[in-house]
Amino acid sequence: MARSTFVWRGLDLPLMEIARAEVEGAELRAQGTQIGVAYELRYELEPGRLRAQVVDGPTVDVTLEDGADYFDLGYSPLFNSLPMLAGLEQATDFVMTWVDVPSLEVSRSEQRYEPLGDGVIRYRSGSFVADIEFGADGFVTRYEGLAERVS
């Protein structure tokens, strides 16, 4: 079991995230805090379950259902690492349980991850497209227009 702490800072937005992550096989458990312009969010991820709370705001406790592959939490680079940790080798379509931040509204999101080589994945969801860079550890190092990992 590998344990790590990751920190990301926003590129175009005032954003910061710290996550303590444990990886066992393709499963990720994590606890983290995300700070945006007008919110502080705390989350806990375990296989098949995500709990999140905006400080002095809404709370969500959701499980993977309806054929969803993974969770995706708004503005969080950590959650884009989930398909990579499972060993993504070719362009793959996923169904995500999307949790919007800071509203914590839950919806279904269809997403495509397409490896471009050298640790870069092209991410698509609807009309949104971004290139995401990953380290050898399978975690996001730079998410175009969103955040970069702090060494």
mmCIF file of C-alpha atoms in Angstrom:
data_model
loop_
_atom_site.group_PDB
_atom_site.id
_atom_site.type_symbol
_atom_site.label_atom_id
_atom_site.label_comp_id
_atom_site.label_asym_id
_atom_site.label_seq_id
_atom_site.Cartn_x
_atom_site.Cartn_y
_atom_site.Cartn_z
ATOM 1 C CA MET A 1 0.000 0.000 0.000
ATOM 2 C CA ALA A 2 1.484 3.346 -1.077
ATOM 3 C CA ARG A 3 0.671 6.460 0.949
ATOM 4 C CA SER A 4 1.288 9.959 -0.359
ATOM 5 C CA THR A 5 0.324 13.558 0.257
ATOM 6 C CA PHE A 6 -0.345 15.757 -2.755
ATOM 7 C CA VAL A 7 -0.830 19.514 -3.061
ATOM 8 C CA TRP A 8 -2.199 21.312 -6.137
ATOM 9 C CA ARG A 9 -2.495 25.052 -6.733
ATOM 10 C CA GLY A 10 -4.795 26.761 -9.184
ATOM 11 C CA LEU A 11 -3.477 28.064 -12.496
ATOM 12 C CA ASP A 12 -6.237 30.451 -13.576
ATOM 13 C CA LEU A 13 -8.399 30.304 -10.435
ATOM 14 C CA PRO A 14 -7.656 30.953 -6.772
ATOM 15 C CA LEU A 15 -7.662 27.267 -5.803
ATOM 16 C CA MET A 16 -5.701 24.977 -3.507
ATOM 17 C CA GLU A 17 -6.114 21.288 -2.713
ATOM 18 C CA ILE A 18 -4.293 18.968 -0.356
ATOM 19 C CA ALA A 19 -4.996 15.239 -0.383
ATOM 20 C CA ARG A 20 -3.673 12.368 1.654
ATOM 21 C CA ALA A 21 -3.994 9.286 -0.529
ATOM 22 C CA GLU A 22 -3.540 5.542 -0.079
ATOM 23 C CA VAL A 23 -3.353 3.333 -3.158
ATOM 24 C CA GLU A 24 -3.801 -0.412 -2.937
ATOM 25 C CA GLY A 25 -3.940 -2.095 -6.334
ATOM 26 C CA ALA A 26 -6.275 0.103 -8.399
ATOM 27 C CA GLU A 27 -8.219 1.310 -5.351
ATOM 28 C CA LEU A 28 -7.775 4.795 -3.950
ATOM 29 C CA ARG A 29 -8.695 6.014 -0.498
ATOM 30 C CA ALA A 30 -8.198 9.698 0.162
ATOM 31 C CA GLN A 31 -8.985 12.531 2.507
ATOM 32 C CA GLY A 32 -8.622 16.058 1.281
ATOM 33 C CA THR A 33 -9.376 19.724 1.590
ATOM 34 C CA GLN A 34 -10.068 22.060 -1.300
ATOM 35 C CA ILE A 35 -10.136 25.834 -0.913
ATOM 36 C CA GLY A 36 -11.717 28.073 -3.540
ATOM 37 C CA VAL A 37 -12.595 31.754 -3.654
ATOM 38 C CA ALA A 38 -15.666 31.507 -1.421
ATOM 39 C CA TYR A 39 -15.644 27.977 -0.002
ATOM 40 C CA GLU A 40 -13.674 25.353 1.887
ATOM 41 C CA LEU A 41 -14.544 21.750 1.082
ATOM 42 C CA ARG A 42 -13.488 18.589 2.885
ATOM 43 C CA TYR A 43 -13.863 15.142 1.351
ATOM 44 C CA GLU A 44 -13.271 11.490 2.082
ATOM 45 C CA LEU A 45 -13.065 8.949 -0.726
ATOM 46 C CA GLU A 46 -13.156 5.194 -0.309
ATOM 47 C CA PRO A 47 -13.920 2.511 -2.881
ATOM 48 C CA GLY A 48 -17.532 3.041 -3.961
ATOM 49 C CA ARG A 49 -18.260 5.941 -1.616
ATOM 50 C CA LEU A 50 -17.611 9.692 -1.453
ATOM 51 C CA ARG A 51 -18.456 12.006 1.423
ATOM 52 C CA ALA A 52 -17.957 15.745 1.030
ATOM 53 C CA GLN A 53 -18.878 18.824 3.001
ATOM 54 C CA VAL A 54 -18.588 22.501 2.291
ATOM 55 C CA VAL A 55 -17.719 24.164 5.603
ATOM 56 C CA ASP A 56 -20.915 25.906 6.809
ATOM 57 C CA GLY A 57 -22.680 24.575 3.716
ATOM 58 C CA PRO A 58 -24.062 21.476 2.031
ATOM 59 C CA THR A 59 -22.998 17.884 2.661
ATOM 60 C CA VAL A 60 -23.151 14.855 0.356
ATOM 61 C CA ASP A 61 -22.671 11.144 1.027
ATOM 62 C CA VAL A 62 -22.936 9.265 -2.277
ATOM 63 C CA THR A 63 -22.203 5.763 -3.540
ATOM 64 C CA LEU A 64 -21.424 4.567 -7.058
ATOM 65 C CA GLU A 65 -24.639 3.431 -8.712
ATOM 66 C CA ASP A 66 -26.271 3.070 -12.122
ATOM 67 C CA GLY A 67 -23.154 1.663 -13.801
ATOM 68 C CA ALA A 68 -20.883 4.570 -12.814
ATOM 69 C CA ASP A 69 -17.175 3.784 -12.996
ATOM 70 C CA TYR A 70 -15.739 6.446 -10.683
ATOM 71 C CA PHE A 71 -16.454 9.684 -8.853
ATOM 72 C CA ASP A 72 -15.421 13.091 -10.167
ATOM 73 C CA LEU A 73 -15.361 16.064 -7.811
ATOM 74 C CA GLY A 74 -15.421 19.561 -9.298
ATOM 75 C CA TYR A 75 -12.086 21.416 -9.387
ATOM 76 C CA SER A 76 -10.213 18.389 -7.966
ATOM 77 C CA PRO A 77 -7.190 17.033 -9.867
ATOM 78 C CA LEU A 78 -7.084 14.050 -7.503
ATOM 79 C CA PHE A 79 -10.282 12.552 -8.947
ATOM 80 C CA ASN A 80 -8.937 12.643 -12.524
ATOM 81 C CA SER A 81 -6.288 10.185 -11.353
ATOM 82 C CA LEU A 82 -8.829 7.403 -10.752
ATOM 83 C CA PRO A 83 -8.871 6.051 -14.363
ATOM 84 C CA MET A 84 -5.058 6.248 -14.515
ATOM 85 C CA LEU A 85 -4.625 4.206 -11.342
ATOM 86 C CA ALA A 86 -6.656 1.430 -12.990
ATOM 87 C CA GLY A 87 -4.039 1.217 -15.776
ATOM 88 C CA LEU A 88 -5.520 3.255 -18.636
ATOM 89 C CA GLU A 89 -3.779 2.162 -21.843
ATOM 90 C CA GLN A 90 -6.155 3.211 -24.635
ATOM 91 C CA ALA A 91 -8.893 5.768 -25.255
ATOM 92 C CA THR A 92 -11.709 4.820 -22.897
ATOM 93 C CA ASP A 93 -15.170 6.175 -22.148
ATOM 94 C CA PHE A 94 -16.262 6.324 -18.518
ATOM 95 C CA VAL A 95 -19.448 7.152 -16.676
ATOM 96 C CA MET A 96 -18.725 9.245 -13.614
ATOM 97 C CA THR A 97 -20.782 10.235 -10.628
ATOM 98 C CA TRP A 98 -20.127 13.978 -10.869
ATOM 99 C CA VAL A 99 -20.273 16.134 -7.730
ATOM 100 C CA ASP A 100 -20.440 19.852 -8.494
ATOM 101 C CA VAL A 101 -18.489 22.238 -6.265
ATOM 102 C CA PRO A 102 -19.540 24.154 -4.232
ATOM 103 C CA SER A 103 -23.236 23.158 -4.602
ATOM 104 C CA LEU A 104 -22.470 19.427 -4.122
ATOM 105 C CA GLU A 105 -25.250 18.583 -6.579
ATOM 106 C CA VAL A 106 -24.777 15.056 -7.939
ATOM 107 C CA SER A 107 -25.268 14.083 -11.587
ATOM 108 C CA ARG A 108 -24.067 11.590 -14.179
ATOM 109 C CA SER A 109 -21.139 12.630 -16.400
ATOM 110 C CA GLU A 110 -19.858 10.870 -19.504
ATOM 111 C CA GLN A 111 -16.119 11.375 -19.908
ATOM 112 C CA ARG A 112 -13.417 10.184 -22.289
ATOM 113 C CA TYR A 113 -9.753 9.733 -21.405
ATOM 114 C CA GLU A 114 -7.417 9.391 -24.405
ATOM 115 C CA PRO A 115 -3.686 8.710 -23.885
ATOM 116 C CA LEU A 116 -1.493 10.959 -26.076
ATOM 117 C CA GLY A 117 1.874 9.632 -24.866
ATOM 118 C CA ASP A 118 4.497 10.910 -22.410
ATOM 119 C CA GLY A 119 2.016 10.848 -19.505
ATOM 120 C CA VAL A 120 -0.498 13.174 -21.217
ATOM 121 C CA ILE A 121 -4.195 12.322 -21.396
ATOM 122 C CA ARG A 122 -6.767 14.233 -23.437
ATOM 123 C CA TYR A 123 -9.876 14.574 -21.260
ATOM 124 C CA ARG A 124 -13.294 15.230 -22.804
ATOM 125 C CA SER A 125 -16.671 15.791 -21.187
ATOM 126 C CA GLY A 126 -19.361 17.209 -23.454
ATOM 127 C CA SER A 127 -17.780 20.120 -25.330
ATOM 128 C CA PHE A 128 -15.056 20.576 -22.680
ATOM 129 C CA VAL A 129 -11.563 19.368 -23.644
ATOM 130 C CA ALA A 130 -8.317 19.604 -21.645
ATOM 131 C CA ASP A 131 -4.930 17.920 -21.683
ATOM 132 C CA ILE A 132 -3.910 16.506 -18.306
ATOM 133 C CA GLU A 133 -0.337 15.525 -17.428
ATOM 134 C CA PHE A 134 0.323 12.634 -15.052
ATOM 135 C CA GLY A 135 3.406 11.599 -13.115
ATOM 136 C CA ALA A 136 4.799 8.066 -13.054
ATOM 137 C CA ASP A 137 2.805 7.601 -9.823
ATOM 138 C CA GLY A 138 -0.478 7.933 -11.796
ATOM 139 C CA PHE A 139 -1.472 11.252 -10.203
ATOM 140 C CA VAL A 140 -2.109 14.556 -11.950
ATOM 141 C CA THR A 141 0.889 16.867 -12.206
ATOM 142 C CA ARG A 142 -0.761 19.528 -14.399
ATOM 143 C CA TYR A 143 -4.363 19.974 -15.503
ATOM 144 C CA GLU A 144 -4.549 22.507 -18.340
ATOM 145 C CA GLY A 145 -6.421 25.623 -17.176
ATOM 146 C CA LEU A 146 -7.078 24.256 -13.691
ATOM 147 C CA ALA A 147 -4.152 23.316 -11.458
ATOM 148 C CA GLU A 148 -0.594 22.048 -11.127
ATOM 149 C CA ARG A 149 0.944 19.823 -8.500
ATOM 150 C CA VAL A 150 3.338 21.493 -6.084
ATOM 151 C CA SER A 151 6.547 19.505 -5.597
#
